[in-house]
Amino acid sequence: MKIIRYLDTKGNLHFGAEQEDGSALRIEGDLFGDFEVTSEKAEVTKLLAPVAPTQILCIGLNYKRHAEETKAKMPERPILFVKGVNTLQHPGDPIEIPTAMASAEVDYECELAVVIGKPCKNVKREDALDYVLGYTCANDVSARDWQIKLGGGQWCRGKFFDTFAPLGPRLVTADEITNPNALKIATILNGERVQDWNTDDMIFDVPAIIEFLSGSTTLVPGTVILTGTPHGVGMAFNPPKWLKAGDEVTIEIEGIGSLTNPVKLEA
């Protein structure tokens, strides 16, 4: 099933099940519990990120070619950092370049996002995918100057600004993506394909990530896991391809679709 989250003509929040003709049927119930698809056509006036995350957990340096392009040591275990729920951004809404805490080095990162559907703790890799509700596209927007030089030695400050985690446009349920580590993934910046790779290049695959993150730790329903980005990030180009006001950036993942956001300066 392909699930969207939206506002209707009265401003009410709903989930919907996308149909083959592009329309959607309203979903009744709890996406993380019992729900059913109704026969009522969804009146979509505003498409939202497909989930409102309870937390956003991120894995850094998780593609072999990306680790090589950044000249980083290949990690022995997944590298965890977090993004606040404030970073969430909807499809079509702008990524804002920080001006109050100014950044001149804002970067894109296409990522496969995993959404946990039920409480998950101490899960073994062979069972890990049973806890996945579905998958969506993510852009792990990163202010490299704050991440690398100005953040006191940790990454979170450069990852934590408002609008720095666009998600969408839909959640594809796990039954439709049997192998999340066999998907084409790409970033298109102003029409140029700057990242173009496959999730099979992950150092730690999705089951390994869930096993690691759930160790002695409960992953609550609605946890969104960003699984890392392939090579081709803006900082690796010469000269770097930093995001700027007026840009448009699209994340594409096979079987999920395209997530597009414009870029503007923070007001």
PDB file of N, CA, C and O in Angstrom, residues 35-79:
ATOM      1  N   PHE A  35      -6.318  -0.036  11.260  1.00  0.00           N
ATOM      2  CA  PHE A  35      -6.888   0.943  10.343  1.00  0.00           C
ATOM      3  C   PHE A  35      -7.466   0.224   9.133  1.00  0.00           C
ATOM      4  O   PHE A  35      -7.141  -0.939   8.866  1.00  0.00           O
ATOM      5  N   GLU A  36      -8.331   0.935   8.428  1.00  0.00           N
ATOM      6  CA  GLU A  36      -8.912   0.374   7.212  1.00  0.00           C
ATOM      7  C   GLU A  36      -9.049   1.464   6.162  1.00  0.00           C
ATOM      8  O   GLU A  36      -9.174   2.648   6.492  1.00  0.00           O
ATOM      9  N   VAL A  37      -9.010   1.053   4.928  1.00  0.00           N
ATOM     10  CA  VAL A  37      -9.200   1.970   3.807  1.00  0.00           C
ATOM     11  C   VAL A  37     -10.690   2.066   3.530  1.00  0.00           C
ATOM     12  O   VAL A  37     -11.357   1.057   3.286  1.00  0.00           O
ATOM     13  N   THR A  38     -11.225   3.279   3.581  1.00  0.00           N
ATOM     14  CA  THR A  38     -12.647   3.492   3.318  1.00  0.00           C
ATOM     15  C   THR A  38     -12.884   3.665   1.822  1.00  0.00           C
ATOM     16  O   THR A  38     -11.937   3.708   1.023  1.00  0.00           O
ATOM     17  N   SER A  39     -14.144   3.807   1.455  1.00  0.00           N
ATOM     18  CA  SER A  39     -14.489   4.063   0.056  1.00  0.00           C
ATOM     19  C   SER A  39     -14.596   5.554  -0.236  1.00  0.00           C
ATOM     20  O   SER A  39     -14.907   5.954  -1.360  1.00  0.00           O
ATOM     21  N   GLU A  40     -14.303   6.385   0.787  1.00  0.00           N
ATOM     22  CA  GLU A  40     -14.417   7.840   0.648  1.00  0.00           C
ATOM     23  C   GLU A  40     -13.195   8.411  -0.064  1.00  0.00           C
ATOM     24  O   GLU A  40     -12.060   8.179   0.353  1.00  0.00           O
ATOM     25  N   LYS A  41     -13.433   9.142  -1.130  1.00  0.00           N
ATOM     26  CA  LYS A  41     -12.325   9.739  -1.868  1.00  0.00           C
ATOM     27  C   LYS A  41     -11.662  10.832  -1.034  1.00  0.00           C
ATOM     28  O   LYS A  41     -12.333  11.667  -0.426  1.00  0.00           O
ATOM     29  N   ALA A  42     -10.353  10.829  -0.993  1.00  0.00           N
ATOM     30  CA  ALA A  42      -9.600  11.823  -0.234  1.00  0.00           C
ATOM     31  C   ALA A  42      -9.638  13.169  -0.946  1.00  0.00           C
ATOM     32  O   ALA A  42      -9.395  13.245  -2.151  1.00  0.00           O
ATOM     33  N   GLU A  43      -9.960  14.210  -0.195  1.00  0.00           N
ATOM     34  CA  GLU A  43      -9.940  15.572  -0.730  1.00  0.00           C
ATOM     35  C   GLU A  43      -8.639  16.228  -0.276  1.00  0.00           C
ATOM     36  O   GLU A  43      -8.564  16.828   0.791  1.00  0.00           O
ATOM     37  N   VAL A  44      -7.620  16.099  -1.089  1.00  0.00           N
ATOM     38  CA  VAL A  44      -6.274  16.533  -0.702  1.00  0.00           C
ATOM     39  C   VAL A  44      -6.063  17.983  -1.125  1.00  0.00           C
ATOM     40  O   VAL A  44      -6.009  18.296  -2.315  1.00  0.00           O
ATOM     41  N   THR A  45      -5.952  18.863  -0.138  1.00  0.00           N
ATOM     42  CA  THR A  45      -5.619  20.252  -0.448  1.00  0.00           C
ATOM     43  C   THR A  45      -4.169  20.556  -0.123  1.00  0.00           C
ATOM     44  O   THR A  45      -3.599  21.498  -0.683  1.00  0.00           O
ATOM     45  N   LYS A  46      -3.555  19.775   0.779  1.00  0.00           N
ATOM     46  CA  LYS A  46      -2.156  19.972   1.144  1.00  0.00           C
ATOM     47  C   LYS A  46      -1.543  18.618   1.452  1.00  0.00           C
ATOM     48  O   LYS A  46      -1.989  17.913   2.359  1.00  0.00           O
ATOM     49  N   LEU A  47      -0.524  18.245   0.674  1.00  0.00           N
ATOM     50  CA  LEU A  47       0.193  16.992   0.919  1.00  0.00           C
ATOM     51  C   LEU A  47       1.243  17.230   1.991  1.00  0.00           C
ATOM     52  O   LEU A  47       2.048  18.162   1.897  1.00  0.00           O
ATOM     53  N   LEU A  48       1.242  16.377   3.007  1.00  0.00           N
ATOM     54  CA  LEU A  48       2.181  16.487   4.121  1.00  0.00           C
ATOM     55  C   LEU A  48       3.217  15.372   4.060  1.00  0.00           C
ATOM     56  O   LEU A  48       3.067  14.404   3.303  1.00  0.00           O
ATOM     57  N   ALA A  49       4.259  15.493   4.863  1.00  0.00           N
ATOM     58  CA  ALA A  49       5.157  14.357   5.058  1.00  0.00           C
ATOM     59  C   ALA A  49       4.310  13.174   5.498  1.00  0.00           C
ATOM     60  O   ALA A  49       3.363  13.338   6.278  1.00  0.00           O
ATOM     61  N   PRO A  50       4.604  11.964   5.025  1.00  0.00           N
ATOM     62  CA  PRO A  50       3.695  10.832   5.254  1.00  0.00           C
ATOM     63  C   PRO A  50       3.556  10.411   6.707  1.00  0.00           C
ATOM     64  O   PRO A  50       2.592   9.730   7.060  1.00  0.00           O
ATOM     65  N   VAL A  51       4.499  10.768   7.562  1.00  0.00           N
ATOM     66  CA  VAL A  51       4.382  10.538   9.002  1.00  0.00           C
ATOM     67  C   VAL A  51       4.913  11.765   9.736  1.00  0.00           C
ATOM     68  O   VAL A  51       5.739  12.513   9.200  1.00  0.00           O
ATOM     69  N   ALA A  52       4.421  11.948  10.962  1.00  0.00           N
ATOM     70  CA  ALA A  52       4.997  12.927  11.875  1.00  0.00           C
ATOM     71  C   ALA A  52       5.887  12.129  12.825  1.00  0.00           C
ATOM     72  O   ALA A  52       5.378  11.424  13.707  1.00  0.00           O
ATOM     73  N   PRO A  53       7.195  12.165  12.657  1.00  0.00           N
ATOM     74  CA  PRO A  53       8.070  11.267  13.409  1.00  0.00           C
ATOM     75  C   PRO A  53       7.981  11.480  14.921  1.00  0.00           C
ATOM     76  O   PRO A  53       7.851  12.607  15.405  1.00  0.00           O
ATOM     77  N   THR A  54       8.050  10.378  15.658  1.00  0.00           N
ATOM     78  CA  THR A  54       8.206  10.471  17.106  1.00  0.00           C
ATOM     79  C   THR A  54       9.657  10.762  17.468  1.00  0.00           C
ATOM     80  O   THR A  54       9.938  11.375  18.494  1.00  0.00           O
ATOM     81  N   GLN A  55      10.573  10.303  16.643  1.00  0.00           N
ATOM     82  CA  GLN A  55      11.986  10.632  16.748  1.00  0.00           C
ATOM     83  C   GLN A  55      12.640  10.341  15.400  1.00  0.00           C
ATOM     84  O   GLN A  55      12.105   9.560  14.612  1.00  0.00           O
ATOM     85  N   ILE A  56      13.760  11.005  15.148  1.00  0.00           N
ATOM     86  CA  ILE A  56      14.481  10.809  13.895  1.00  0.00           C
ATOM     87  C   ILE A  56      15.907  10.383  14.231  1.00  0.00           C
ATOM     88  O   ILE A  56      16.692  11.160  14.786  1.00  0.00           O
ATOM     89  N   LEU A  57      16.225   9.145  13.923  1.00  0.00           N
ATOM     90  CA  LEU A  57      17.552   8.585  14.155  1.00  0.00           C
ATOM     91  C   LEU A  57      18.257   8.441  12.816  1.00  0.00           C
ATOM     92  O   LEU A  57      17.640   8.008  11.835  1.00  0.00           O
ATOM     93  N   CYS A  58      19.528   8.788  12.780  1.00  0.00           N
ATOM     94  CA  CYS A  58      20.253   8.858  11.507  1.00  0.00           C
ATOM     95  C   CYS A  58      21.561   8.092  11.592  1.00  0.00           C
ATOM     96  O   CYS A  58      22.233   8.099  12.634  1.00  0.00           O
ATOM     97  N   ILE A  59      21.917   7.475  10.482  1.00  0.00           N
ATOM     98  CA  ILE A  59      23.179   6.738  10.385  1.00  0.00           C
ATOM     99  C   ILE A  59      24.102   7.479   9.426  1.00  0.00           C
ATOM    100  O   ILE A  59      23.727   7.778   8.289  1.00  0.00           O
ATOM    101  N   GLY A  60      25.302   7.799   9.903  1.00  0.00           N
ATOM    102  CA  GLY A  60      26.282   8.518   9.091  1.00  0.00           C
ATOM    103  C   GLY A  60      27.292   7.582   8.453  1.00  0.00           C
ATOM    104  O   GLY A  60      27.538   6.480   8.944  1.00  0.00           O
ATOM    105  N   LEU A  61      27.862   8.023   7.354  1.00  0.00           N
ATOM    106  CA  LEU A  61      28.913   7.273   6.649  1.00  0.00           C
ATOM    107  C   LEU A  61      28.528   5.819   6.427  1.00  0.00           C
ATOM    108  O   LEU A  61      29.255   4.889   6.801  1.00  0.00           O
ATOM    109  N   ASN A  62      27.373   5.616   5.797  1.00  0.00           N
ATOM    110  CA  ASN A  62      26.884   4.245   5.660  1.00  0.00           C
ATOM    111  C   ASN A  62      26.897   3.723   4.230  1.00  0.00           C
ATOM    112  O   ASN A  62      26.310   2.681   3.952  1.00  0.00           O
ATOM    113  N   TYR A  63      27.533   4.439   3.308  1.00  0.00           N
ATOM    114  CA  TYR A  63      27.741   3.923   1.954  1.00  0.00           C
ATOM    115  C   TYR A  63      29.246   3.874   1.691  1.00  0.00           C
ATOM    116  O   TYR A  63      29.973   4.813   2.025  1.00  0.00           O
ATOM    117  N   LYS A  64      29.691   2.776   1.088  1.00  0.00           N
ATOM    118  CA  LYS A  64      31.134   2.586   0.874  1.00  0.00           C
ATOM    119  C   LYS A  64      31.725   3.714   0.037  1.00  0.00           C
ATOM    120  O   LYS A  64      32.754   4.296   0.403  1.00  0.00           O
ATOM    121  N   ARG A  65      31.082   4.051  -1.072  1.00  0.00           N
ATOM    122  CA  ARG A  65      31.634   5.090  -1.950  1.00  0.00           C
ATOM    123  C   ARG A  65      31.608   6.468  -1.283  1.00  0.00           C
ATOM    124  O   ARG A  65      32.491   7.300  -1.524  1.00  0.00           O
ATOM    125  N   HIS A  66      30.599   6.719  -0.443  1.00  0.00           N
ATOM    126  CA  HIS A  66      30.540   8.009   0.262  1.00  0.00           C
ATOM    127  C   HIS A  66      31.658   8.102   1.289  1.00  0.00           C
ATOM    128  O   HIS A  66      32.291   9.162   1.432  1.00  0.00           O
ATOM    129  N   ALA A  67      31.932   7.018   1.998  1.00  0.00           N
ATOM    130  CA  ALA A  67      33.044   7.027   2.946  1.00  0.00           C
ATOM    131  C   ALA A  67      34.359   7.291   2.217  1.00  0.00           C
ATOM    132  O   ALA A  67      35.221   8.033   2.704  1.00  0.00           O
ATOM    133  N   GLU A  68      34.497   6.715   1.029  1.00  0.00           N
ATOM    134  CA  GLU A  68      35.724   6.918   0.251  1.00  0.00           C
ATOM    135  C   GLU A  68      35.859   8.364  -0.211  1.00  0.00           C
ATOM    136  O   GLU A  68      36.941   8.950  -0.157  1.00  0.00           O
ATOM    137  N   GLU A  69      34.742   8.980  -0.682  1.00  0.00           N
ATOM    138  CA  GLU A  69      34.837  10.338  -1.211  1.00  0.00           C
ATOM    139  C   GLU A  69      35.140  11.359  -0.105  1.00  0.00           C
ATOM    140  O   GLU A  69      35.695  12.415  -0.370  1.00  0.00           O
ATOM    141  N   THR A  70      34.740  11.047   1.133  1.00  0.00           N
ATOM    142  CA  THR A  70      35.022  11.951   2.253  1.00  0.00           C
ATOM    143  C   THR A  70      36.331  11.607   2.941  1.00  0.00           C
ATOM    144  O   THR A  70      36.705  12.250   3.926  1.00  0.00           O
ATOM    145  N   LYS A  71      37.021  10.566   2.410  1.00  0.00           N
ATOM    146  CA  LYS A  71      38.311  10.119   2.964  1.00  0.00           C
ATOM    147  C   LYS A  71      38.181   9.750   4.443  1.00  0.00           C
ATOM    148  O   LYS A  71      39.088   9.977   5.255  1.00  0.00           O
ATOM    149  N   ALA A  72      37.036   9.175   4.789  1.00  0.00           N
ATOM    150  CA  ALA A  72      36.777   8.759   6.169  1.00  0.00           C
ATOM    151  C   ALA A  72      37.083   7.274   6.328  1.00  0.00           C
ATOM    152  O   ALA A  72      36.953   6.482   5.386  1.00  0.00           O
ATOM    153  N   LYS A  73      37.471   6.909   7.533  1.00  0.00           N
ATOM    154  CA  LYS A  73      37.701   5.502   7.854  1.00  0.00           C
ATOM    155  C   LYS A  73      36.376   4.755   7.815  1.00  0.00           C
ATOM    156  O   LYS A  73      35.360   5.247   8.284  1.00  0.00           O
ATOM    157  N   MET A  74      36.366   3.557   7.235  1.00  0.00           N
ATOM    158  CA  MET A  74      35.154   2.758   7.174  1.00  0.00           C
ATOM    159  C   MET A  74      34.727   2.401   8.598  1.00  0.00           C
ATOM    160  O   MET A  74      35.511   1.840   9.364  1.00  0.00           O
ATOM    161  N   PRO A  75      33.509   2.726   8.995  1.00  0.00           N
ATOM    162  CA  PRO A  75      33.095   2.486  10.385  1.00  0.00           C
ATOM    163  C   PRO A  75      32.964   1.003  10.707  1.00  0.00           C
ATOM    164  O   PRO A  75      32.585   0.195   9.856  1.00  0.00           O
ATOM    165  N   GLU A  76      33.303   0.660  11.956  1.00  0.00           N
ATOM    166  CA  GLU A  76      33.169  -0.718  12.426  1.00  0.00           C
ATOM    167  C   GLU A  76      31.742  -1.011  12.903  1.00  0.00           C
ATOM    168  O   GLU A  76      31.291  -2.157  12.898  1.00  0.00           O
ATOM    169  N   ARG A  77      31.053   0.011  13.368  1.00  0.00           N
ATOM    170  CA  ARG A  77      29.656  -0.081  13.793  1.00  0.00           C
ATOM    171  C   ARG A  77      28.912   1.124  13.244  1.00  0.00           C
ATOM    172  O   ARG A  77      29.528   2.142  12.927  1.00  0.00           O
ATOM    173  N   PRO A  78      27.596   1.037  13.135  1.00  0.00           N
ATOM    174  CA  PRO A  78      26.840   2.194  12.622  1.00  0.00           C
ATOM    175  C   PRO A  78      27.092   3.443  13.463  1.00  0.00           C
ATOM    176  O   PRO A  78      27.164   3.382  14.696  1.00  0.00           O
ATOM    177  N   ILE A  79      27.238   4.573  12.785  1.00  0.00           N
ATOM    178  CA  ILE A  79      27.452   5.860  13.442  1.00  0.00           C
ATOM    179  C   ILE A  79      26.099   6.536  13.603  1.00  0.00           C
ATOM    180  O   ILE A  79      25.438   6.874  12.619  1.00  0.00           O
TER     181      ILE A  79
END
